[in-house]
Tab-separated table of C-alpha atoms in Angstrom:
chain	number	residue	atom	x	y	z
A	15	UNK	CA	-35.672	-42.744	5.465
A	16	UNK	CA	-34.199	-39.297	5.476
A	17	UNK	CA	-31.781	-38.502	2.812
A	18	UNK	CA	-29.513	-35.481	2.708
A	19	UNK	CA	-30.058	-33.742	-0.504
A	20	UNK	CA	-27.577	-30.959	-1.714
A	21	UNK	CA	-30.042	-29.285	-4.580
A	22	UNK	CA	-28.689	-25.623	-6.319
A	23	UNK	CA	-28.857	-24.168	-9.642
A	24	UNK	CA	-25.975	-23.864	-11.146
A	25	UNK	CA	-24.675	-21.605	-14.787
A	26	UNK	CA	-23.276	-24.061	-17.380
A	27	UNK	CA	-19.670	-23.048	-16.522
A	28	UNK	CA	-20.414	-24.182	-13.359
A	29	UNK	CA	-20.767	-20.776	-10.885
A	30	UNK	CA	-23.627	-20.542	-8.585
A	31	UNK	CA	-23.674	-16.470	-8.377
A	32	UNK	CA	-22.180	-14.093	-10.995
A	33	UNK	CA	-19.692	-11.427	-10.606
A	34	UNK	CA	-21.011	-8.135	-9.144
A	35	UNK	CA	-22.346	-9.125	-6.065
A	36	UNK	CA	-24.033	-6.566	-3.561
A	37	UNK	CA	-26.415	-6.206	-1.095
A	38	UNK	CA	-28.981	-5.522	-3.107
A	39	UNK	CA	-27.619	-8.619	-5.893
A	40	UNK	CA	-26.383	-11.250	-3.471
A	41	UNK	CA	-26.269	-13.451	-6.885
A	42	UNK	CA	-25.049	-10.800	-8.997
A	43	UNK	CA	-25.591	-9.179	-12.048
A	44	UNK	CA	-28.045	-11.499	-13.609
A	45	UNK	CA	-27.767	-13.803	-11.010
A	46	UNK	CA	-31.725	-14.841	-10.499
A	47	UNK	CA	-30.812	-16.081	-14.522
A	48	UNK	CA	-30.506	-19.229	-12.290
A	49	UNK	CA	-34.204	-19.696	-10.573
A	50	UNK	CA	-35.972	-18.819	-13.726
A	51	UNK	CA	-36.656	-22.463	-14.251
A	52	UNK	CA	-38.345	-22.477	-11.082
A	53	UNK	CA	-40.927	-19.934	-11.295
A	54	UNK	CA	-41.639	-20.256	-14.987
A	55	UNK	CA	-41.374	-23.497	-16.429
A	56	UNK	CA	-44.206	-25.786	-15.517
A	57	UNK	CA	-42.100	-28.772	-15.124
A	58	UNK	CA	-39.677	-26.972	-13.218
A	59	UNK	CA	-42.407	-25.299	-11.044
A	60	UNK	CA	-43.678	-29.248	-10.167
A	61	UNK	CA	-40.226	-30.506	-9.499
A	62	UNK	CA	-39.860	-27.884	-6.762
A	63	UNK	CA	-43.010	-28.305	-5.667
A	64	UNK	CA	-42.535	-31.866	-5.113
A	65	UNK	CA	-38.951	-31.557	-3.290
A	66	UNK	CA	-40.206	-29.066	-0.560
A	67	UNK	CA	-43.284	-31.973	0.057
A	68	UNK	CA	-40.505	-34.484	0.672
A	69	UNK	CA	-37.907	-31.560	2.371
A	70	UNK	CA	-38.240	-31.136	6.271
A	71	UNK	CA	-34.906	-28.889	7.337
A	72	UNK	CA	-32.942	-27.074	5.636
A	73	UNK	CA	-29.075	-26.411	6.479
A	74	UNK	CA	-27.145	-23.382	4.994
A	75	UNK	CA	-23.816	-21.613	5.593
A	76	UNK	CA	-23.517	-18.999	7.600
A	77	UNK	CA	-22.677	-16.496	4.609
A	78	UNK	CA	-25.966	-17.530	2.583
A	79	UNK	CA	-27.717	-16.380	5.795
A	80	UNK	CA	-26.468	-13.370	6.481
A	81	UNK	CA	-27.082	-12.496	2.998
A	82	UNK	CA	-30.600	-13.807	2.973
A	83	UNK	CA	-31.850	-13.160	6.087
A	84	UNK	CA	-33.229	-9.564	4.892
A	85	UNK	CA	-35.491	-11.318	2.489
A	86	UNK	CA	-35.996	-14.582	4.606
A	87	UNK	CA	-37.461	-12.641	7.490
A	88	UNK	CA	-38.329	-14.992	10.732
A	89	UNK	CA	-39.737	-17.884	7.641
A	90	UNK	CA	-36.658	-18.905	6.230
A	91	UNK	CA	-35.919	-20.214	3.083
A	92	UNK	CA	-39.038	-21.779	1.951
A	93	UNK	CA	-41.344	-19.127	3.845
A	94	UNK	CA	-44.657	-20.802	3.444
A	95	UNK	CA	-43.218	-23.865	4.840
A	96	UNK	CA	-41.287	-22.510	7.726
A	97	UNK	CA	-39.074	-25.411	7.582
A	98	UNK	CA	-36.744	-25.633	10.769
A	99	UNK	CA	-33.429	-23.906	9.388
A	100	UNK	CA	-29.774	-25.300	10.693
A	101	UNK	CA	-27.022	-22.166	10.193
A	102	UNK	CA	-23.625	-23.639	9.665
A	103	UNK	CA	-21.504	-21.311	11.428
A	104	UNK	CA	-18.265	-20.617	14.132
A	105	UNK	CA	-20.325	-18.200	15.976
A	106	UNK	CA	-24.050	-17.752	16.378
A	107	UNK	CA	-25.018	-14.014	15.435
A	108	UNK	CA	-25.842	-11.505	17.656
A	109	UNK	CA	-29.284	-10.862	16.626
A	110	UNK	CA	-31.922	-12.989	14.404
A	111	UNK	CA	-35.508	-12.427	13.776
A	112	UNK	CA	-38.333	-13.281	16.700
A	113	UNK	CA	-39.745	-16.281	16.539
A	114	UNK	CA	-37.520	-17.510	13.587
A	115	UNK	CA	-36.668	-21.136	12.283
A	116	UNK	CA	-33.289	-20.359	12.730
A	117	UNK	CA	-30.569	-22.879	14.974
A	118	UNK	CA	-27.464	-21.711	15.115
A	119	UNK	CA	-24.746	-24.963	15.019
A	120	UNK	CA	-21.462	-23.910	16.415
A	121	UNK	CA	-20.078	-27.421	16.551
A	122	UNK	CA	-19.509	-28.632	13.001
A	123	UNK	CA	-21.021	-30.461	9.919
A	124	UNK	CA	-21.598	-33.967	11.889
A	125	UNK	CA	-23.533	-32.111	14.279
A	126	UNK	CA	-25.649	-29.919	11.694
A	127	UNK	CA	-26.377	-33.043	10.002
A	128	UNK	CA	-27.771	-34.584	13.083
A	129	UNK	CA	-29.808	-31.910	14.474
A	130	UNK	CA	-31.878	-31.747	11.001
A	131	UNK	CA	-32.455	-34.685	10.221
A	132	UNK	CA	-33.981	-34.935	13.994
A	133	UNK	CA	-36.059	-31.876	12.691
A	134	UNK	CA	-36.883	-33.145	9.701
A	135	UNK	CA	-38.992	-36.007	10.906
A	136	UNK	CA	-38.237	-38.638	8.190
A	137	UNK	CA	-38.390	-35.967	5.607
A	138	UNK	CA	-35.550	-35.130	3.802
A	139	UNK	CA	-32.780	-32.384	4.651
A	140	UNK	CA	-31.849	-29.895	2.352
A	141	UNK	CA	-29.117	-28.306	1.794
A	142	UNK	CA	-29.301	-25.126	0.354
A	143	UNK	CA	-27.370	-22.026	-1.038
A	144	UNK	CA	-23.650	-21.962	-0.389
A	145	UNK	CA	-20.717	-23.873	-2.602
A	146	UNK	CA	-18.441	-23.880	0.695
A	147	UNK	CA	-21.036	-25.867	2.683
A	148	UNK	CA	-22.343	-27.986	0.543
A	149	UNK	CA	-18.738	-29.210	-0.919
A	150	UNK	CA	-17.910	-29.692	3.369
A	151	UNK	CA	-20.897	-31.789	3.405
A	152	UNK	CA	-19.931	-34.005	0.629
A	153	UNK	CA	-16.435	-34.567	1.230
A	154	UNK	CA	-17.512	-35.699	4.643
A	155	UNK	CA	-19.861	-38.350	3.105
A	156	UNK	CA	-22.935	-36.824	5.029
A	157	UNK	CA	-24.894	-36.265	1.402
A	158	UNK	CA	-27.188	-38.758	0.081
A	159	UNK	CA	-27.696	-36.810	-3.358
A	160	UNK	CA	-27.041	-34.143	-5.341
A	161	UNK	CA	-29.326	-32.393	-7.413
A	162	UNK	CA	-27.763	-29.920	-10.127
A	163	UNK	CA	-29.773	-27.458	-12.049
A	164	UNK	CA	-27.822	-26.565	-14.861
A	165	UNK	CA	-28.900	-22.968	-16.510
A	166	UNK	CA	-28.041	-22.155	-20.016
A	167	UNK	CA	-25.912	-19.452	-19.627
A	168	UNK	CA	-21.993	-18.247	-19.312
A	169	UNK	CA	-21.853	-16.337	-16.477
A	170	UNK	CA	-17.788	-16.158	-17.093
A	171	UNK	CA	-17.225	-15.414	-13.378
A	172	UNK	CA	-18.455	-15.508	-9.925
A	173	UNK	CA	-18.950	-17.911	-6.927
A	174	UNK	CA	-17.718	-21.312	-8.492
A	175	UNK	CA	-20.086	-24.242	-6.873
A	176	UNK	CA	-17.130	-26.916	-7.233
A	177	UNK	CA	-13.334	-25.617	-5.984
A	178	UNK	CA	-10.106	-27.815	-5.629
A	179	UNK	CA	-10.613	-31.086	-3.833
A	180	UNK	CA	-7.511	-32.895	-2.701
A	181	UNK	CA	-9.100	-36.316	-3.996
A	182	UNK	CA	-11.789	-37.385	-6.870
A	183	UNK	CA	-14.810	-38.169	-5.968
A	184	UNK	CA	-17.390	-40.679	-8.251
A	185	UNK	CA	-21.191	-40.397	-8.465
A	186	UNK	CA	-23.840	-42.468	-9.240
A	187	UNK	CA	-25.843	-41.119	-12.079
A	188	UNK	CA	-29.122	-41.295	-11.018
A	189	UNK	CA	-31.381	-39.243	-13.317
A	190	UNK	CA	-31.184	-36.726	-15.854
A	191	UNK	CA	-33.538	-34.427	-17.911
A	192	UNK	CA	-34.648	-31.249	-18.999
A	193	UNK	CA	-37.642	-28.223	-17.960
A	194	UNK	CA	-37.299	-25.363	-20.754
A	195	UNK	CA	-34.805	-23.384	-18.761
A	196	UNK	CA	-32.935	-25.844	-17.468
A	197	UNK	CA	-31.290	-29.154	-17.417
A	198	UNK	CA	-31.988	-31.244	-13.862
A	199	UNK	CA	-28.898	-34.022	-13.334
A	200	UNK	CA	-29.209	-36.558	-10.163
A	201	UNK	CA	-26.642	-38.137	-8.489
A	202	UNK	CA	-26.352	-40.265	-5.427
A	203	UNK	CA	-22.951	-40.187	-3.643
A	204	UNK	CA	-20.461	-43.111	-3.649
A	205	UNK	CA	-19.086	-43.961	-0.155
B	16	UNK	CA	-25.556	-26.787	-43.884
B	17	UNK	CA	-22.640	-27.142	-42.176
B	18	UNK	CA	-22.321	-26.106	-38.280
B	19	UNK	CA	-19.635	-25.995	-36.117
B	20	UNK	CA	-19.894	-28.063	-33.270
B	21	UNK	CA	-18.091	-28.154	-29.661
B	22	UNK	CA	-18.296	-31.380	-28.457
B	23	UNK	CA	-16.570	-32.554	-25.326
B	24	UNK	CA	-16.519	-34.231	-22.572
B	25	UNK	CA	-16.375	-33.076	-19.109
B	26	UNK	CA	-16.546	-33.832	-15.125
B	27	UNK	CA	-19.442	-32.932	-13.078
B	28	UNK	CA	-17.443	-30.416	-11.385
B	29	UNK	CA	-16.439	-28.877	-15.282
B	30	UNK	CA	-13.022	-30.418	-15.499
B	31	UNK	CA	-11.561	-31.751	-19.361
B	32	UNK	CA	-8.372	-33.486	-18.086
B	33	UNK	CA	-7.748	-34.045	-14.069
B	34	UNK	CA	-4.783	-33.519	-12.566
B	35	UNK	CA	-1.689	-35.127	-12.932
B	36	UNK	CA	-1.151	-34.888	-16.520
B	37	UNK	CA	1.862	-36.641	-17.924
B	38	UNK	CA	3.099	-37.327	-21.676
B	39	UNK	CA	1.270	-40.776	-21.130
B	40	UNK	CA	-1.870	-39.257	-19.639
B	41	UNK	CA	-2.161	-36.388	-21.038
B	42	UNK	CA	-5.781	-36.651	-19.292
B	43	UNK	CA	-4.685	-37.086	-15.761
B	44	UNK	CA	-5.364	-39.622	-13.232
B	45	UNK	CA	-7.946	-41.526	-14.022
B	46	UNK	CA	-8.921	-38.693	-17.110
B	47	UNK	CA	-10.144	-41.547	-19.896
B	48	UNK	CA	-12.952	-42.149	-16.689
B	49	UNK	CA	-14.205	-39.433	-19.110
B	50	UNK	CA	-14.643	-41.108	-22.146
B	51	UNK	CA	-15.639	-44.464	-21.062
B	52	UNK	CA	-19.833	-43.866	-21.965
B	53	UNK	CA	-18.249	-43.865	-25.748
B	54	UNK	CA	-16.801	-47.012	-25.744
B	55	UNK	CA	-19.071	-48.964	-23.010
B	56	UNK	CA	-22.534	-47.165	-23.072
B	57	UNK	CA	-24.976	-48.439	-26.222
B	58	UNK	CA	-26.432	-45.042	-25.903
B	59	UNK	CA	-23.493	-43.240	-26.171
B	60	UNK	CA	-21.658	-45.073	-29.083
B	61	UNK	CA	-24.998	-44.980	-31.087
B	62	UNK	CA	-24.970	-41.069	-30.416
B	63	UNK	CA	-20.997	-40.695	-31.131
B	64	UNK	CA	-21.130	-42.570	-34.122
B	65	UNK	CA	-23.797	-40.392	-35.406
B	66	UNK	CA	-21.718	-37.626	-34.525
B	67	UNK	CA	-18.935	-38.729	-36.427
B	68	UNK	CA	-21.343	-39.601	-39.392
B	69	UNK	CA	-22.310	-35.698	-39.216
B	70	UNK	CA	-18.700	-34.050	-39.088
B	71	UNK	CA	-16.563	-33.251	-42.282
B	72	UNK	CA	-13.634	-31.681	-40.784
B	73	UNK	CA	-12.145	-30.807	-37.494
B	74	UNK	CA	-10.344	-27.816	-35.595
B	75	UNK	CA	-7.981	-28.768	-32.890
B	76	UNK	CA	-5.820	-26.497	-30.843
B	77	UNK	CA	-2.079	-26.836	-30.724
B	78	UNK	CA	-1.393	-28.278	-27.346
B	79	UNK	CA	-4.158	-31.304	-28.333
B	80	UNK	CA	-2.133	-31.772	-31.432
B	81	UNK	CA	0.889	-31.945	-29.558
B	82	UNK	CA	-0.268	-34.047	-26.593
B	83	UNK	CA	-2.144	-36.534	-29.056
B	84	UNK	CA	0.447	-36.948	-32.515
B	85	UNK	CA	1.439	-39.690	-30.958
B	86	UNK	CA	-1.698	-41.710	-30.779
B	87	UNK	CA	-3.255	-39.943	-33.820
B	88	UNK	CA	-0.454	-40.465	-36.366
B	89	UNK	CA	-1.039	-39.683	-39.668
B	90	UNK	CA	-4.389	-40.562	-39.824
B	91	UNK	CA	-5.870	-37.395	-37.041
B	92	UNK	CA	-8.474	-38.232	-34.086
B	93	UNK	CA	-11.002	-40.249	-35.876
B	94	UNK	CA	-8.686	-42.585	-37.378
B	95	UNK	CA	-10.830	-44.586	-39.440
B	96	UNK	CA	-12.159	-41.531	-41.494
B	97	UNK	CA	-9.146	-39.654	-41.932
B	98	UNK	CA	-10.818	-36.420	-40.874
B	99	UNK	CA	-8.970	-33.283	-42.505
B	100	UNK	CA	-7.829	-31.750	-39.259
B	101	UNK	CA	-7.180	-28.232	-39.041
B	102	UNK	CA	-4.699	-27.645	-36.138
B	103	UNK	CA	-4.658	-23.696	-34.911
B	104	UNK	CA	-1.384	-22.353	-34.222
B	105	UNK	CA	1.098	-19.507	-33.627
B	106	UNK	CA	3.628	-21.842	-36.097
B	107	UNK	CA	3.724	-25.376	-37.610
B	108	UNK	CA	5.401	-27.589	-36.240
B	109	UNK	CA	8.818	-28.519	-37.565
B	110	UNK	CA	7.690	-32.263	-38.994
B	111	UNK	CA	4.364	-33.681	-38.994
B	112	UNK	CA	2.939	-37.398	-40.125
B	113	UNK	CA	3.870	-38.017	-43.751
B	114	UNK	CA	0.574	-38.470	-45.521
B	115	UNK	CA	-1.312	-36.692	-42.434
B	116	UNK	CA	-4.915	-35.363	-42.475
B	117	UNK	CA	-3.571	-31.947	-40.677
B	118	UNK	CA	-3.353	-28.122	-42.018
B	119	UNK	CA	-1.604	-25.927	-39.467
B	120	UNK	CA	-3.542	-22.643	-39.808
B	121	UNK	CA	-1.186	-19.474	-38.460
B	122	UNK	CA	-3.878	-16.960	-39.333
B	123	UNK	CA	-6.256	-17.070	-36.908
B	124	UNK	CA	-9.381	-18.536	-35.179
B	125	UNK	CA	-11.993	-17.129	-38.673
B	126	UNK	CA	-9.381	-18.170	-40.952
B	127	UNK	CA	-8.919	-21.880	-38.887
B	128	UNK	CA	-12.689	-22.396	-39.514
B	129	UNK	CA	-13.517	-21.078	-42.694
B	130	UNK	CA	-10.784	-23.482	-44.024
B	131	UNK	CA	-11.939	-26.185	-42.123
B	132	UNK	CA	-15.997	-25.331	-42.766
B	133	UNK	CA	-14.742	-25.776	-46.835
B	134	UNK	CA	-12.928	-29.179	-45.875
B	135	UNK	CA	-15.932	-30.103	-44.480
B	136	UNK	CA	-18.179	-30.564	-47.837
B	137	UNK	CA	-21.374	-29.911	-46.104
B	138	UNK	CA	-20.934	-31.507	-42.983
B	139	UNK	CA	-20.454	-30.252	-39.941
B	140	UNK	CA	-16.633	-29.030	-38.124
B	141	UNK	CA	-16.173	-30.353	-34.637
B	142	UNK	CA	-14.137	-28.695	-32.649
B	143	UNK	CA	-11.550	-30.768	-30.368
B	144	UNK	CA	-10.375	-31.617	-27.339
B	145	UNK	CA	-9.014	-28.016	-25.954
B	146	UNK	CA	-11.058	-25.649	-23.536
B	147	UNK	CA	-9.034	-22.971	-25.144
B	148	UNK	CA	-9.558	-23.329	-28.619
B	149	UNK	CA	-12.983	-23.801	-27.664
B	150	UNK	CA	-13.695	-20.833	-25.811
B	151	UNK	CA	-11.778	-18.723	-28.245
B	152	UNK	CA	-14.014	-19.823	-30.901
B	153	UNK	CA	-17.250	-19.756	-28.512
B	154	UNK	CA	-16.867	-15.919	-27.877
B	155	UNK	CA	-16.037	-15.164	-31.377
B	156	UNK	CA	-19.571	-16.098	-32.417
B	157	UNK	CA	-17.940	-18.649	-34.466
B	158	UNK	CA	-19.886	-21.976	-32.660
B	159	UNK	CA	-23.081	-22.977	-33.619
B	160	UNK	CA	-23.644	-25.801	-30.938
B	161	UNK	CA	-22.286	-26.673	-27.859
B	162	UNK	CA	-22.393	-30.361	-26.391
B	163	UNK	CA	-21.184	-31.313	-23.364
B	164	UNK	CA	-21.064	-35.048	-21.918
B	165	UNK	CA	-21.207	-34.544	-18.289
B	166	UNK	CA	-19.297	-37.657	-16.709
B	167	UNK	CA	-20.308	-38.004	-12.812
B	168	UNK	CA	-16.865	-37.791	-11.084
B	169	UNK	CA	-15.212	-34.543	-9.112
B	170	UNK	CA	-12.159	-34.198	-10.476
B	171	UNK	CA	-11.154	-31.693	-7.739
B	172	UNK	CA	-8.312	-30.158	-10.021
B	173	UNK	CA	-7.153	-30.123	-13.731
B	174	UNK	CA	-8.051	-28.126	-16.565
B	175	UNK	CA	-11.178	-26.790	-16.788
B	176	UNK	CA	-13.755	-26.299	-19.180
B	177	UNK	CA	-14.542	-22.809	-18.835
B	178	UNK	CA	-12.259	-20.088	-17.505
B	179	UNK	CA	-13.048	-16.397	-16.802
B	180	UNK	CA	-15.358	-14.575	-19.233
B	181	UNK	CA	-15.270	-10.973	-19.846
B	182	UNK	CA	-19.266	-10.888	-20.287
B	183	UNK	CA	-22.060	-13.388	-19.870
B	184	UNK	CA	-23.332	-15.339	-22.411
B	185	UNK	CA	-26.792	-17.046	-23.247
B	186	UNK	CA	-27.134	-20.582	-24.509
B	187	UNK	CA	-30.673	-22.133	-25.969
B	188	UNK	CA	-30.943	-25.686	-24.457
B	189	UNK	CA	-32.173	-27.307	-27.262
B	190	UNK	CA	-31.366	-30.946	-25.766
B	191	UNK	CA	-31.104	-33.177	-22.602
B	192	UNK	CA	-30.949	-36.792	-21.709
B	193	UNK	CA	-28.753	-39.391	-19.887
B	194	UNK	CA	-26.969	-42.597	-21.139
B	195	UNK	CA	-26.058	-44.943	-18.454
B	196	UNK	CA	-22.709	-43.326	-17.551
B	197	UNK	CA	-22.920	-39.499	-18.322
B	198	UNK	CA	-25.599	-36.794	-19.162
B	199	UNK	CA	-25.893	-35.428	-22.905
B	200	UNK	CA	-26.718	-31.540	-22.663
B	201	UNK	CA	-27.120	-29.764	-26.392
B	202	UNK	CA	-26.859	-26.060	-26.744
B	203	UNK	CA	-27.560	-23.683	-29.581
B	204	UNK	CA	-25.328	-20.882	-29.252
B	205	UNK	CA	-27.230	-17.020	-29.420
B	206	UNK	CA	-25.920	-14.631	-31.487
């Protein structure tokens, strides 16, 4: 069964970039602190590993595209995969890359959610980068689980991953445990 | 040799009380939601009272003092060991318990936990409920370990953990696991 799964790396006070974002430092100063885990421990490299086996589509936000889409090239986010991308967004762009893996959804979360898991072909969808989509998605019940990759640093300021919700929301604590950089909590989402 | 240890418990989305604090619940709506893997998890009261076996003394900050007197009493927030219980503030209070375990310390966050790190005979100063006094103490260099107890509920709103920084700071992970209702992440702080 496909399962929406909202996985990011996240600092220990909770912000998914630092301050002193650019062009150049979407994540700001320091910001790749947060992948580490991914490209140098050996249980963290296997973890990933295994989610992009069980990952078919990926959705973003609009904003984690444009800022990506320099480095992403006509691949997308997992480039080797080429994994059918969904763009949350009010307007598709004028331009995107030939023969991308780009969709463009102009008609809300519901409808993102629908068109990848189509895509994703009893795989799992992921979704990636952005705090403003993936707190959309989850307020709207449309996420099966969230995946948190907690980084040992303060980063003190930044892109928060949680904001202000106007209601609490309980988890199920599904798994937790640790690579050398990083701590990796589960959760499945209470309806 | 004694360490001093920030221990506390949080929400997934890095909240210490949720909103709608009152005198009665000083930790919000639904806030004791966070402490419930102390009293109902085996895991979790083996760990606390092993905790509490470890700690010697403990710094508080004056709003915790204030919000909590009335449940604490004379005897301070472990009440069955009477834990001297240094309380930093800008001035004492006007009356406190007779016969209470608390030193209000006007002098300052090295003063607060040099007394408290002599109360504590060997054993190790925890420091409090209070993201202030906590943070104060954090980027002072004055915290040897930080360990959170990360409760699976969105708050959406309260008071949160960690605030703006002026600068990043690194943490060694030096711990992870899960009890049935939170995740236990251990920090050593770097210098």
């Amino acid at each position: 069964v496909s399962k929406v799964v909202f996985d990011i790396s996240v600092s220990l006070d909770g912000f998914i970039t630092a301050s002193g974002q650019t062009a150049d430092e979407p994540l700001g100063t320091n910001g790749e602190r947060l992948h580490e885990w991914a490209f140098k421990d050996e249980r963290g490299q296997q973890a990933l590993s295994e989610a992009m086996q069980r990952t078919g589509a990926v959705i973003v936000g609009r904003r984690t595209y444009d800022d990506s889409i320099r480095w992403w090239g006509a691949d997308g986010p997992v480039g080797s995969a080429r994994l059918p991308t969904f763009v949350l967004t009010h307007e598709a762009p004028a331009s995107s890359p030939e023969g991308g893996v780009y969709t463009f959804v102009t008609d809300g979360i519901e409808a993102v959610v629908e068109q990848a898991k189509a895509a994703a072909d009893g795989k799992n969808v992921g979704v990636g980068g952005g705090a403003d989509t993936g707190q959309q998605l989850i307020r709207a019940g449309l996420v099966d689980e969230v995946i948190l990759h907690v980084v040992p640093v303060l980063f003190g300021g930044g892109t928060r991953l949680f904001g202000e919700l106007d209601e609490q929301l309980e988890l199920e604590q599904i798994g937790a445990d640790a690579s050398e950089r990083a701590a990796h909590l589960r959760y499945r989402v209470v309806r």
